[in-house]
Amino acid sequence: MVLYMPTKVYQEKRCVENHSRELAALGTKALIVTGKHSSRVNGSLEDVKNALDREGVSWTVFDEVEENPSVETVKKAASLGTSAGADFVIGIGGGSPMDAAKAAALLLANPEQDADFLYQKPRAGSGIKPAVPVAEVPTTAGTGSEVTPYAILTKSSLPQIVLTTVPGADVHHAFPYLGQRTKQSISHHIFPTLALVDLSYLQTASRDGCVYTAVDTLAHLIESHLNANTTDYSRFYSEMGLRTWAKVKDRLLRYEIGEEERRLLMNACTLGGMAISHTGTSLPHGLSYPVTCEMGLPHGKAVGIFLPGFLRGYGDREEVMRVLSLLEFGSEQGFSEYIRALLGEVSIPDELWERDVNGLLENPRKLKNYPFQLDHDRLWAMR
Ligand code: NAP
Ligand code: ZN
């Protein structure tokens, strides 16, 4: 049993300003990686720039990270950082910029490598250098990316010709058919050195943004707790996180979210990140990626719609009851109704669902965290 949680986390108001010296000590020139708008609106970008200016450390900003960031975007960020001479990276935003920052930090350390190596298993003697240091400044309470070693990117896995010739694509009339794009965690683990968590950046979140990211946290906690890799240590995090999430669940449904609720959600988020750092996620995350890529559903919503089915189909009923009790739900039905009320109804077309289920069954990497035998019918019933 191992407990390894190397990221130093400050959670306090004005922590970027308060800990500017530690931030600046990570290098001599920062590549700031962020999204297109929100970090300007919630003040986080300005705070980071001011902190670096005060410490006399120069910086350059890459502000083109989209939701569910692509490998191509990460390549652009890294090449800006390389030409600017950056030797550390600061991710500011939700999980998308924070993940892009980790992957860019690895490319910055290995400028001679093609981006393909992000998905190649690191091997001893391969000459691959560890990522340059990363600091993360989260502005959503959901992914926990500020404390996890994971970076999930969108990649195109098949040649262009396949994108236009998949039979049955006409069922996707309601949304653009994007073909074989999917999301996958890069093969390298990169823990941020520093996480600077200031709840005031969350205030600008919309109702949907807050709810979907909170559901992502819930999924991390549940999927870590019901997992083949779970240990007593990982359960310290997941149990405390589930209890914390329970305290805010009714107010989340009514969307009565103030400072205290944001604090609880961020605490649960950090605990969820620490829990999955030890166990990984499970089926709801594996099933969510094609749904996000094909239907454009935000990550937390795409994951959340599979949680009721995941609990329903899980082989260890005692553990399921434990999760429900930590969350203060009286029954599985109560949990399902709650999730439906929070996220609304989502209908996944049969053709996409079939492809999603088969894709998961063919991918041992995605199944290994699930402790029971799975077949097509059991997975099919999770929708
Ligand atoms: P996100 O994709 O980072 O951002 C979603 C939207 O929220 C963007 O439009 C963003 O705007 C906006 N936004 C961010 N902070 C805001 C704020 N304070 N106020 C208003 N709007 C704000 O969302 P996310 O759910 O946090 O991250 C999802 C990504 O994280 C997915 O790619 C998922 O796979 C990944 N993930 C990673 C891990 C991990 O361990 N590494 C775990 C779970 C999920 P801008 O674009 O303008 O910034
Ligand atoms: Zn997630």
PDB file of C-alpha atoms and ligand atoms in Angstrom, residues 142-143 152 216-217 219-220 223 276 281 285 288-289 299-300 303, ligand 2:
ATOM      1  CA  GLY A 142     -14.262  19.616 -10.178  1.00  0.00           C
ATOM      2  CA  THR A 143     -11.351  17.876 -11.803  1.00  0.00           C
ATOM      3  CA  ILE A 152      -6.294  14.018 -20.551  1.00  0.00           C
ATOM      4  CA  ASP A 216     -17.141  15.343 -11.913  1.00  0.00           C
ATOM      5  CA  THR A 217     -15.825  15.461  -8.344  1.00  0.00           C
ATOM      6  CA  ALA A 219     -17.641  10.699  -9.993  1.00  0.00           C
ATOM      7  CA  HIS A 220     -13.971  10.757  -8.950  1.00  0.00           C
ATOM      8  CA  GLU A 223     -15.104   5.627  -9.008  1.00  0.00           C
ATOM      9  CA  ILE A 276      -7.995   9.031  -8.103  1.00  0.00           C
ATOM     10  CA  THR A 281     -11.093   6.321 -12.415  1.00  0.00           C
ATOM     11  CA  HIS A 285     -15.021   8.081 -17.118  1.00  0.00           C
ATOM     12  CA  SER A 288     -17.834   9.442 -21.059  1.00  0.00           C
ATOM     13  CA  TYR A 289     -15.014  10.229 -23.483  1.00  0.00           C
ATOM     14  CA  HIS A 299     -16.952  16.397 -19.022  1.00  0.00           C
ATOM     15  CA  GLY A 300     -18.785  16.392 -15.664  1.00  0.00           C
ATOM     16  CA  VAL A 303     -19.480  11.274 -16.626  1.00  0.00           C
TER      17      VAL A 303
HETATM   18 ZN    ZN B   2     -13.313  13.608 -14.308  1.00  0.00          ZN
END
